[in-house]
Coordinates of N, CA and C in Angstrom, one line a residue:
X1 N 139.0 -72.3 223.6 CA 138.1 -71.1 223.2 C 137.3 -71.6 221.9
X2 N 136.4 -71.1 221.9 CA 135.4 -71.4 220.5 C 136.3 -70.9 219.7
X3 N 136.3 -71.4 218.6 CA 137.0 -70.8 217.5 C 136.1 -69.7 216.4
X4 N 136.6 -69.0 216.1 CA 135.8 -67.9 215.2 C 134.9 -68.7 214.0
X5 N 136.1 -69.7 213.6 CA 135.3 -70.5 212.6 C 133.8 -70.9 212.6
X6 N 133.3 -70.9 213.7 CA 132.5 -71.3 213.9 C 130.9 -70.3 213.7
X7 N 131.3 -69.2 213.4 CA 130.1 -68.5 212.6 C 130.0 -68.7 211.2
X8 N 130.8 -69.8 210.4 CA 130.0 -70.2 209.3 C 129.2 -71.5 209.4
X9 N 128.8 -72.0 210.6 CA 127.8 -72.8 210.6 C 126.4 -72.2 210.7
X10 N 125.9 -71.4 209.8 CA 124.7 -70.6 209.7 C 123.7 -71.1 210.4
X11 N 123.4 -72.3 210.2 CA 122.2 -73.4 210.1 C 122.2 -74.0 211.1
X12 N 123.1 -73.8 212.0 CA 123.4 -74.4 213.3 C 122.1 -74.1 214.4
X13 N 121.8 -75.2 214.8 CA 120.5 -74.7 215.9 C 120.7 -75.6 217.2
X14 N 122.0 -76.4 217.6 CA 122.1 -76.6 218.8 C 123.8 -76.8 219.2
X15 N 124.1 -76.3 220.1 CA 125.8 -76.8 220.1 C 125.8 -77.1 221.5
X16 N 126.7 -78.2 222.0 CA 126.9 -78.7 223.2 C 128.4 -78.7 223.2
X17 N 128.9 -77.9 224.3 CA 130.3 -77.8 224.4 C 130.2 -77.8 225.7
X18 N 129.9 -78.9 226.9 CA 130.0 -78.7 228.0 C 131.3 -79.6 228.7
X19 N 131.8 -79.3 229.5 CA 133.0 -79.8 230.1 C 134.2 -80.2 229.1
X20 N 134.4 -78.6 228.4 CA 135.5 -78.7 227.4 C 136.7 -77.6 227.7
X21 N 136.7 -77.2 229.3 CA 137.8 -76.4 229.7 C 137.7 -74.7 228.6
X22 N 136.5 -75.0 228.2 CA 136.3 -73.3 227.5 C 136.3 -71.9 228.5
X23 N 137.5 -71.1 228.3 CA 137.7 -70.0 228.9 C 137.0 -68.7 228.1
X24 N 136.8 -68.7 227.0 CA 136.7 -67.5 225.8 C 135.5 -68.1 224.8
X25 N 134.4 -67.2 224.9 CA 133.5 -67.0 223.7 C 133.8 -66.6 222.9
X26 N 133.8 -67.1 221.4 CA 134.3 -66.0 220.4 C 133.2 -65.0 220.1
X27 N 133.4 -63.9 220.0 CA 132.2 -62.8 219.2 C 131.3 -63.1 218.0
X28 N 132.1 -64.0 217.5 CA 131.5 -64.3 216.0 C 130.2 -65.2 216.4
X29 N 129.9 -65.8 217.9 CA 129.3 -66.5 218.0 C 128.0 -65.9 217.9
X30 N 127.5 -64.9 217.7 CA 126.4 -64.0 217.3 C 126.1 -64.1 215.7
X31 N 126.7 -64.9 215.1 CA 126.6 -65.0 213.7 C 125.5 -66.4 213.3
X32 N 125.5 -67.0 214.6 CA 124.8 -68.4 214.7 C 123.2 -68.1 214.8
X33 N 122.6 -67.4 214.0 CA 121.3 -66.6 214.0 C 120.5 -67.8 214.6
X34 N 120.4 -69.2 214.0 CA 119.4 -69.8 214.2 C 119.8 -70.7 215.4
X35 N 120.7 -70.6 215.9 CA 120.9 -71.4 217.3 C 119.6 -71.3 218.2
X36 N 119.3 -72.4 219.0 CA 118.3 -72.3 219.7 C 118.5 -72.9 221.4
X37 N 119.9 -73.7 221.1 CA 119.9 -74.2 222.1 C 121.5 -74.3 222.4
X38 N 122.0 -73.8 223.3 CA 123.7 -73.7 223.6 C 124.0 -74.1 225.0
X39 N 125.0 -75.1 225.0 CA 125.1 -75.8 226.4 C 127.0 -75.5 226.7
X40 N 127.1 -74.8 227.4 CA 128.5 -74.0 227.8 C 128.7 -74.6 229.2
X41 N 128.2 -75.7 229.9 CA 128.2 -75.6 231.3 C 129.3 -76.6 231.6
X42 N 130.1 -76.3 232.7 CA 131.4 -77.1 233.4 C 132.5 -76.6 232.6
X43 N 132.5 -75.3 232.5 CA 133.8 -74.7 231.4 C 134.7 -73.9 232.7
X44 N 135.3 -72.8 231.7 CA 135.8 -71.9 233.0 C 135.9 -70.5 232.2
X45 N 134.5 -70.3 232.0 CA 134.1 -69.1 231.2 C 134.2 -67.9 232.1
X46 N 134.9 -66.9 231.9 CA 134.8 -66.0 233.2 C 133.9 -64.8 232.8
X47 N 133.4 -64.6 231.6 CA 132.8 -63.0 231.0 C 131.7 -63.9 229.7
X48 N 130.7 -63.2 230.2 CA 129.7 -63.3 228.6 C 129.6 -61.8 227.6
X49 N 130.2 -62.4 226.6 CA 130.4 -61.3 225.7 C 128.6 -60.5 225.4
X50 N 128.7 -59.1 225.4 CA 127.7 -58.6 224.8 C 126.7 -59.1 223.6
X51 N 127.6 -59.1 222.8 CA 127.1 -60.1 221.5 C 126.4 -61.5 221.7
X52 N 126.8 -61.9 222.5 CA 126.3 -63.1 222.5 C 124.5 -63.1 223.0
X53 N 124.4 -61.8 223.3 CA 122.6 -61.7 223.5 C 122.2 -61.3 222.6
X54 N 122.7 -61.3 221.2 CA 121.8 -61.2 219.9 C 121.5 -62.1 219.2
X55 N 121.6 -63.4 220.0 CA 121.0 -64.8 219.7 C 119.3 -64.9 219.9
X56 N 118.6 -64.0 218.7 CA 117.5 -63.7 219.1 C 116.5 -65.8 219.2
X57 N 116.9 -66.4 218.5 CA 116.3 -67.9 218.6 C 116.5 -68.3 219.7
X58 N 117.8 -68.0 220.8 CA 118.1 -68.7 221.5 C 117.0 -69.1 222.7
X59 N 116.7 -70.5 223.1 CA 115.7 -70.4 224.0 C 115.9 -71.3 225.2
X60 N 117.2 -72.3 225.3 CA 118.0 -72.5 226.0 C 119.3 -72.3 226.4
X61 N 119.7 -72.1 227.2 CA 120.7 -71.8 227.9 C 121.4 -72.1 228.9
X62 N 122.5 -73.0 228.9 CA 123.2 -73.6 230.0 C 124.7 -73.0 230.1
X63 N 125.0 -72.6 231.5 CA 126.2 -71.8 231.7 C 126.5 -72.0 233.2
X64 N 126.0 -73.1 233.8 CA 126.2 -73.5 235.3 C 127.9 -74.0 235.1
X65 N 128.2 -73.8 236.3 CA 129.5 -74.6 236.9 C 130.6 -74.0 235.9
X66 N 130.5 -72.4 235.8 CA 132.1 -71.7 235.2 C 132.1 -70.8 236.1
X67 N 133.1 -69.9 235.5 CA 133.7 -68.7 236.3 C 132.7 -67.2 236.3
X68 N 132.0 -67.5 235.7 CA 131.5 -66.1 235.6 C 131.1 -65.1 236.7
X69 N 131.7 -64.3 236.7 CA 131.3 -63.3 238.0 C 130.0 -62.3 237.8
X70 N 129.5 -61.8 236.8 CA 128.7 -61.0 236.3 C 127.8 -61.3 235.5
X71 N 126.8 -60.7 235.3 CA 125.6 -61.0 233.9 C 125.6 -59.6 233.2
X72 N 125.7 -59.4 232.0 CA 125.7 -58.4 231.4 C 124.1 -57.9 231.7
X73 N 123.9 -56.4 231.7 CA 122.4 -56.3 231.3 C 121.9 -56.7 230.3
X74 N 122.4 -56.8 229.1 CA 121.7 -57.0 228.1 C 121.0 -58.5 228.1
X75 N 121.1 -59.1 229.5 CA 120.5 -60.5 229.3 C 118.9 -60.5 228.8
X76 N 118.3 -59.5 229.5 CA 116.9 -59.2 229.2 C 116.6 -59.6 227.3
X77 N 117.6 -59.7 226.6 CA 117.4 -59.6 225.2 C 117.0 -61.1 224.7
X78 N 117.0 -62.1 225.6 CA 116.8 -63.3 225.4 C 115.6 -63.7 226.0
X79 N 114.7 -63.0 226.7 CA 113.5 -63.3 227.2 C 112.5 -63.0 225.7

């Protein structure tokens, strides 16, 4: 689990959490408004919360090798 306290890191631009057996993305991740790179590949993530797509500065997203079954329609917000 990515702890909700991560939301306090308002100036964080890159977050690399690959290969950590993470299964849940905290809804508080949307508070990381400066985040431009997020690597969550090789984890155990099942779903992507809709709040995730409010990361308007996100340019690089790595989610390969997870257990994601479907991608929310809101993904178009990242384009």
